[in-house]
């Protein structure tokens, strides 16, 4: 154990201080040069050329393809990034497929390709149900703004449902969005999804229900309620709410998918051994 710790400590000391400071890998391979161009020189066009070279050379293809797509998005070349992922993801490992899907979802969102975004989000939900998300593990390590943190299946399910609700809202399918947001709030409630749920209810002229949802944000009962942006948004939505009931607008629900999702959440006892705990939790809330 002590010998292992000494070896790790020695490797850290041997690392190039420049690479440590700028968070770039060391060496002179195409991928390393691409990361240097991206993070140090801030030359994104040059980085894309070098990422392509890395992919063609088989040099860290998993990372090169994902990083190149992210840089392309920053340069408003999202459509090109989508085609690159679709064309070359077959060269990547099984472990790289989920991160690539996450990048694709962001790219579809940026391009307004809502149908493809919705299909991919549904696919990710089915993988969670089948126990195949996170490569079969209960948690995964995620990174945001340079910091690593653990994400649970429960949190990931709620996040995906929230994204699916948003996509339905962009297509003005407010009933479908409402169903999805309510399921997300059962799992991991927060102020942002609550405001989106209230928006869905307002669009259906269900203002009394929207008023109740928004009150939870304004009274600080949900995670993220303390954020001034959430408070401002809830107050703005509250101004749209009239204290009276009106019949709902047209019923526009993707019956096939919602019925399928409900079926997954309410499987017979014979299939319960296959079910993840989070789906048991949703099912018990519905029954």
GROMACS .gro file of C-alpha atoms in nm:
model
  287
    1UNK     CA    1   0.000   0.000   0.000
    2UNK     CA    2   0.280   0.243   0.097
    3UNK     CA    3   0.476   0.153  -0.216
    4UNK     CA    4   0.169   0.222  -0.433
    5UNK     CA    5   0.120   0.561  -0.267
    6UNK     CA    6   0.486   0.647  -0.327
    7UNK     CA    7   0.456   0.557  -0.697
    8UNK     CA    8   0.145   0.775  -0.737
    9UNK     CA    9   0.314   1.063  -0.557
   10UNK     CA   10   0.622   1.024  -0.779
   11UNK     CA   11   0.408   1.034  -1.096
   12UNK     CA   12   0.242   1.354  -0.979
   13UNK     CA   13   0.582   1.516  -0.916
   14UNK     CA   14   0.709   1.403  -1.257
   15UNK     CA   15   0.419   1.563  -1.439
   16UNK     CA   16   0.500   1.871  -1.642
   17UNK     CA   17   0.390   2.173  -1.429
   18UNK     CA   18   0.270   2.345  -1.748
   19UNK     CA   19   0.036   2.053  -1.822
   20UNK     CA   20  -0.093   2.053  -1.466
   21UNK     CA   21  -0.164   2.428  -1.466
   22UNK     CA   22  -0.339   2.426  -1.805
   23UNK     CA   23  -0.505   2.084  -1.751
   24UNK     CA   24  -0.369   1.942  -2.076
   25UNK     CA   25  -0.213   1.598  -2.131
   26UNK     CA   26   0.161   1.572  -2.182
   27UNK     CA   27   0.329   1.439  -2.497
   28UNK     CA   28   0.328   1.522  -2.868
   29UNK     CA   29   0.053   1.304  -3.016
   30UNK     CA   30  -0.223   1.453  -3.237
   31UNK     CA   31  -0.470   1.442  -2.947
   32UNK     CA   32  -0.229   1.616  -2.710
   33UNK     CA   33  -0.161   1.888  -2.967
   34UNK     CA   34  -0.536   1.927  -3.025
   35UNK     CA   35  -0.596   1.981  -2.652
   36UNK     CA   36  -0.309   2.230  -2.642
   37UNK     CA   37  -0.463   2.424  -2.931
   38UNK     CA   38  -0.805   2.413  -2.763
   39UNK     CA   39  -0.712   2.500  -2.404
   40UNK     CA   40  -0.383   2.690  -2.424
   41UNK     CA   41  -0.372   2.862  -2.762
   42UNK     CA   42  -0.752   2.901  -2.775
   43UNK     CA   43  -0.733   2.830  -3.149
   44UNK     CA   44  -1.046   2.624  -3.196
   45UNK     CA   45  -1.017   2.589  -3.573
   46UNK     CA   46  -0.668   2.443  -3.536
   47UNK     CA   47  -0.794   2.218  -3.258
   48UNK     CA   48  -1.062   2.071  -3.484
   49UNK     CA   49  -0.803   1.990  -3.753
   50UNK     CA   50  -0.585   1.816  -3.494
   51UNK     CA   51  -0.879   1.629  -3.343
   52UNK     CA   52  -0.955   1.495  -3.692
   53UNK     CA   53  -0.592   1.381  -3.719
   54UNK     CA   54  -0.620   1.208  -3.383
   55UNK     CA   55  -0.936   1.025  -3.490
   56UNK     CA   56  -0.781   0.914  -3.819
   57UNK     CA   57  -0.466   0.801  -3.637
   58UNK     CA   58  -0.661   0.607  -3.374
   59UNK     CA   59  -0.522   0.833  -3.101
   60UNK     CA   60  -0.763   0.852  -2.803
   61UNK     CA   61  -1.060   0.836  -3.040
   62UNK     CA   62  -1.319   0.833  -2.759
   63UNK     CA   63  -1.200   1.166  -2.621
   64UNK     CA   64  -1.103   1.317  -2.956
   65UNK     CA   65  -1.449   1.273  -3.110
   66UNK     CA   66  -1.634   1.404  -2.805
   67UNK     CA   67  -1.399   1.701  -2.755
   68UNK     CA   68  -1.410   1.790  -3.125
   69UNK     CA   69  -1.791   1.793  -3.122
   70UNK     CA   70  -1.790   2.025  -2.820
   71UNK     CA   71  -1.550   2.265  -2.994
   72UNK     CA   72  -1.760   2.256  -3.312
   73UNK     CA   73  -2.066   2.351  -3.108
   74UNK     CA   74  -1.877   2.650  -2.969
   75UNK     CA   75  -1.804   2.759  -3.327
   76UNK     CA   76  -2.170   2.725  -3.429
   77UNK     CA   77  -2.091   2.417  -3.634
   78UNK     CA   78  -2.339   2.199  -3.447
   79UNK     CA   79  -2.482   2.028  -3.757
   80UNK     CA   80  -2.132   1.926  -3.861
   81UNK     CA   81  -2.067   1.795  -3.508
   82UNK     CA   82  -2.381   1.581  -3.522
   83UNK     CA   83  -2.273   1.421  -3.848
   84UNK     CA   84  -1.922   1.362  -3.713
   85UNK     CA   85  -2.053   1.176  -3.406
   86UNK     CA   86  -2.296   0.969  -3.613
   87UNK     CA   87  -2.026   0.878  -3.864
   88UNK     CA   88  -1.742   0.793  -3.627
   89UNK     CA   89  -1.896   0.675  -3.300
   90UNK     CA   90  -1.857   0.320  -3.428
   91UNK     CA   91  -1.482   0.362  -3.372
   92UNK     CA   92  -1.539   0.439  -3.004
   93UNK     CA   93  -1.560   0.205  -2.707
   94UNK     CA   94  -1.883   0.097  -2.539
   95UNK     CA   95  -1.800   0.320  -2.243
   96UNK     CA   96  -1.783   0.625  -2.473
   97UNK     CA   97  -2.135   0.583  -2.613
   98UNK     CA   98  -2.321   0.739  -2.319
   99UNK     CA   99  -2.103   1.057  -2.310
  100UNK     CA  100  -2.145   1.086  -2.687
  101UNK     CA  101  -2.523   1.060  -2.647
  102UNK     CA  102  -2.511   1.344  -2.392
  103UNK     CA  103  -2.321   1.562  -2.641
  104UNK     CA  104  -2.569   1.469  -2.916
  105UNK     CA  105  -2.862   1.575  -2.697
  106UNK     CA  106  -2.705   1.919  -2.651
  107UNK     CA  107  -2.635   1.944  -3.024
  108UNK     CA  108  -2.992   1.849  -3.118
  109UNK     CA  109  -3.117   2.111  -2.874
  110UNK     CA  110  -2.893   2.380  -3.025
  111UNK     CA  111  -3.007   2.290  -3.378
  112UNK     CA  112  -3.375   2.275  -3.286
  113UNK     CA  113  -3.394   1.908  -3.386
  114UNK     CA  114  -3.650   1.831  -3.117
  115UNK     CA  115  -3.779   1.500  -3.255
  116UNK     CA  116  -3.430   1.350  -3.256
  117UNK     CA  117  -3.361   1.489  -2.910
  118UNK     CA  118  -3.685   1.337  -2.778
  119UNK     CA  119  -3.606   0.997  -2.933
  120UNK     CA  120  -3.258   0.993  -2.777
  121UNK     CA  121  -3.388   1.097  -2.435
  122UNK     CA  122  -3.647   0.817  -2.446
  123UNK     CA  123  -3.371   0.574  -2.537
  124UNK     CA  124  -3.167   0.685  -2.236
  125UNK     CA  125  -3.468   0.632  -2.007
  126UNK     CA  126  -3.510   0.279  -2.141
  127UNK     CA  127  -3.142   0.206  -2.075
  128UNK     CA  128  -3.191   0.316  -1.715
  129UNK     CA  129  -3.492   0.087  -1.681
  130UNK     CA  130  -3.297  -0.204  -1.827
  131UNK     CA  131  -3.009  -0.142  -1.585
  132UNK     CA  132  -2.764  -0.060  -1.865
  133UNK     CA  133  -2.702   0.308  -1.781
  134UNK     CA  134  -2.371   0.403  -1.615
  135UNK     CA  135  -2.236   0.074  -1.753
  136UNK     CA  136  -2.439  -0.108  -1.489
  137UNK     CA  137  -2.309   0.096  -1.194
  138UNK     CA  138  -2.522   0.280  -0.937
  139UNK     CA  139  -2.336   0.610  -0.980
  140UNK     CA  140  -2.103   0.776  -1.226
  141UNK     CA  141  -1.844   1.050  -1.203
  142UNK     CA  142  -1.944   1.369  -1.385
  143UNK     CA  143  -1.753   1.689  -1.443
  144UNK     CA  144  -1.877   2.048  -1.446
  145UNK     CA  145  -1.663   2.363  -1.461
  146UNK     CA  146  -1.352   2.156  -1.397
  147UNK     CA  147  -1.491   1.987  -1.085
  148UNK     CA  148  -1.576   1.619  -1.048
  149UNK     CA  149  -1.883   1.494  -0.862
  150UNK     CA  150  -2.091   1.179  -0.828
  151UNK     CA  151  -2.429   1.144  -1.001
  152UNK     CA  152  -2.678   0.877  -0.894
  153UNK     CA  153  -2.925   0.689  -1.115
  154UNK     CA  154  -3.200   0.879  -0.934
  155UNK     CA  155  -3.051   1.218  -1.021
  156UNK     CA  156  -2.981   1.114  -1.381
  157UNK     CA  157  -3.337   0.991  -1.430
  158UNK     CA  158  -3.478   1.321  -1.305
  159UNK     CA  159  -3.237   1.518  -1.524
  160UNK     CA  160  -3.331   1.323  -1.837
  161UNK     CA  161  -3.703   1.358  -1.763
  162UNK     CA  162  -3.651   1.734  -1.717
  163UNK     CA  163  -3.478   1.758  -2.055
  164UNK     CA  164  -3.757   1.553  -2.213
  165UNK     CA  165  -4.018   1.784  -2.063
  166UNK     CA  166  -3.834   2.087  -2.203
  167UNK     CA  167  -3.822   1.929  -2.550
  168UNK     CA  168  -4.198   1.862  -2.542
  169UNK     CA  169  -4.254   2.224  -2.442
  170UNK     CA  170  -4.064   2.343  -2.750
  171UNK     CA  171  -4.309   2.141  -2.959
  172UNK     CA  172  -4.604   2.290  -2.765
  173UNK     CA  173  -4.694   1.944  -2.634
  174UNK     CA  174  -4.776   2.076  -2.290
  175UNK     CA  175  -4.974   1.778  -2.165
  176UNK     CA  176  -4.688   1.542  -2.244
  177UNK     CA  177  -4.443   1.785  -2.083
  178UNK     CA  178  -4.662   1.806  -1.772
  179UNK     CA  179  -4.667   1.427  -1.728
  180UNK     CA  180  -4.290   1.405  -1.765
  181UNK     CA  181  -4.216   1.698  -1.532
  182UNK     CA  182  -4.443   1.553  -1.264
  183UNK     CA  183  -4.254   1.223  -1.281
  184UNK     CA  184  -3.923   1.411  -1.258
  185UNK     CA  185  -4.044   1.603  -0.952
  186UNK     CA  186  -4.144   1.277  -0.782
  187UNK     CA  187  -3.783   1.163  -0.806
  188UNK     CA  188  -3.568   1.471  -0.745
  189UNK     CA  189  -3.774   1.792  -0.711
  190UNK     CA  190  -3.621   2.132  -0.776
  191UNK     CA  191  -3.729   2.490  -0.846
  192UNK     CA  192  -3.635   2.495  -1.215
  193UNK     CA  193  -3.850   2.193  -1.305
  194UNK     CA  194  -4.129   2.331  -1.087
  195UNK     CA  195  -4.133   2.654  -1.289
  196UNK     CA  196  -4.139   2.457  -1.612
  197UNK     CA  197  -4.426   2.246  -1.479
  198UNK     CA  198  -4.614   2.564  -1.387
  199UNK     CA  199  -4.560   2.694  -1.741
  200UNK     CA  200  -4.714   2.374  -1.881
  201UNK     CA  201  -5.016   2.413  -1.654
  202UNK     CA  202  -5.059   2.781  -1.746
  203UNK     CA  203  -5.052   2.689  -2.115
  204UNK     CA  204  -5.342   2.452  -2.044
  205UNK     CA  205  -5.528   2.725  -1.853
  206UNK     CA  206  -5.492   2.528  -1.528
  207UNK     CA  207  -5.397   2.833  -1.328
  208UNK     CA  208  -5.504   2.714  -0.984
  209UNK     CA  209  -5.269   2.416  -1.010
  210UNK     CA  210  -4.991   2.639  -1.145
  211UNK     CA  211  -5.041   2.874  -0.849
  212UNK     CA  212  -4.986   2.586  -0.604
  213UNK     CA  213  -4.669   2.473  -0.783
  214UNK     CA  214  -4.523   2.825  -0.793
  215UNK     CA  215  -4.598   2.880  -0.424
  216UNK     CA  216  -4.359   2.596  -0.342
  217UNK     CA  217  -4.079   2.785  -0.516
  218UNK     CA  218  -4.166   3.124  -0.367
  219UNK     CA  219  -4.188   2.975  -0.017
  220UNK     CA  220  -3.846   2.811  -0.055
  221UNK     CA  221  -3.970   2.453  -0.026
  222UNK     CA  222  -3.772   2.314  -0.322
  223UNK     CA  223  -3.404   2.271  -0.397
  224UNK     CA  224  -3.276   2.578  -0.581
  225UNK     CA  225  -3.559   2.800  -0.456
  226UNK     CA  226  -3.310   3.031  -0.289
  227UNK     CA  227  -3.160   3.126  -0.625
  228UNK     CA  228  -3.270   3.476  -0.726
  229UNK     CA  229  -3.325   3.366  -1.087
  230UNK     CA  230  -3.569   3.097  -0.974
  231UNK     CA  231  -3.748   3.346  -0.749
  232UNK     CA  232  -3.775   3.603  -1.030
  233UNK     CA  233  -3.903   3.347  -1.276
  234UNK     CA  234  -4.163   3.217  -1.031
  235UNK     CA  235  -4.283   3.572  -0.964
  236UNK     CA  236  -4.310   3.644  -1.337
  237UNK     CA  237  -4.510   3.326  -1.393
  238UNK     CA  238  -4.731   3.408  -1.097
  239UNK     CA  239  -4.832   3.732  -1.271
  240UNK     CA  240  -4.975   3.521  -1.554
  241UNK     CA  241  -5.182   3.309  -1.320
  242UNK     CA  242  -5.548   3.401  -1.277
  243UNK     CA  243  -5.725   3.271  -0.963
  244UNK     CA  244  -5.996   3.092  -1.155
  245UNK     CA  245  -6.045   2.764  -1.334
  246UNK     CA  246  -6.090   2.736  -1.708
  247UNK     CA  247  -6.139   2.416  -1.911
  248UNK     CA  248  -5.810   2.273  -2.040
  249UNK     CA  249  -5.695   2.348  -2.392
  250UNK     CA  250  -5.662   2.079  -2.660
  251UNK     CA  251  -5.539   1.745  -2.534
  252UNK     CA  252  -5.206   1.700  -2.708
  253UNK     CA  253  -5.032   1.405  -2.554
  254UNK     CA  254  -4.804   1.149  -2.713
  255UNK     CA  255  -5.023   0.868  -2.586
  256UNK     CA  256  -4.799   0.594  -2.718
  257UNK     CA  257  -4.488   0.702  -2.532
  258UNK     CA  258  -4.659   0.808  -2.208
  259UNK     CA  259  -4.852   0.479  -2.197
  260UNK     CA  260  -4.529   0.292  -2.261
  261UNK     CA  261  -4.351   0.484  -1.983
  262UNK     CA  262  -4.637   0.416  -1.741
  263UNK     CA  263  -4.627   0.050  -1.841
  264UNK     CA  264  -4.255   0.038  -1.761
  265UNK     CA  265  -4.323   0.197  -1.423
  266UNK     CA  266  -4.610  -0.041  -1.344
  267UNK     CA  267  -4.473  -0.376  -1.464
  268UNK     CA  268  -4.622  -0.689  -1.315
  269UNK     CA  269  -4.467  -0.846  -1.006
  270UNK     CA  270  -4.296  -1.108  -1.222
  271UNK     CA  271  -4.070  -0.839  -1.371
  272UNK     CA  272  -3.990  -0.654  -1.049
  273UNK     CA  273  -3.657  -0.828  -1.013
  274UNK     CA  274  -3.542  -0.647  -1.328
  275UNK     CA  275  -3.657  -0.308  -1.210
  276UNK     CA  276  -3.424  -0.045  -1.070
  277UNK     CA  277  -3.514   0.098  -0.728
  278UNK     CA  278  -3.588   0.438  -0.875
  279UNK     CA  279  -3.865   0.297  -1.094
  280UNK     CA  280  -4.011   0.117  -0.795
  281UNK     CA  281  -4.017   0.455  -0.623
  282UNK     CA  282  -4.206   0.622  -0.909
  283UNK     CA  283  -4.452   0.331  -0.931
  284UNK     CA  284  -4.531   0.346  -0.560
  285UNK     CA  285  -4.600   0.719  -0.588
  286UNK     CA  286  -4.845   0.661  -0.872
  287UNK     CA  287  -5.038   0.375  -0.712
   0.00000   0.00000   0.00000
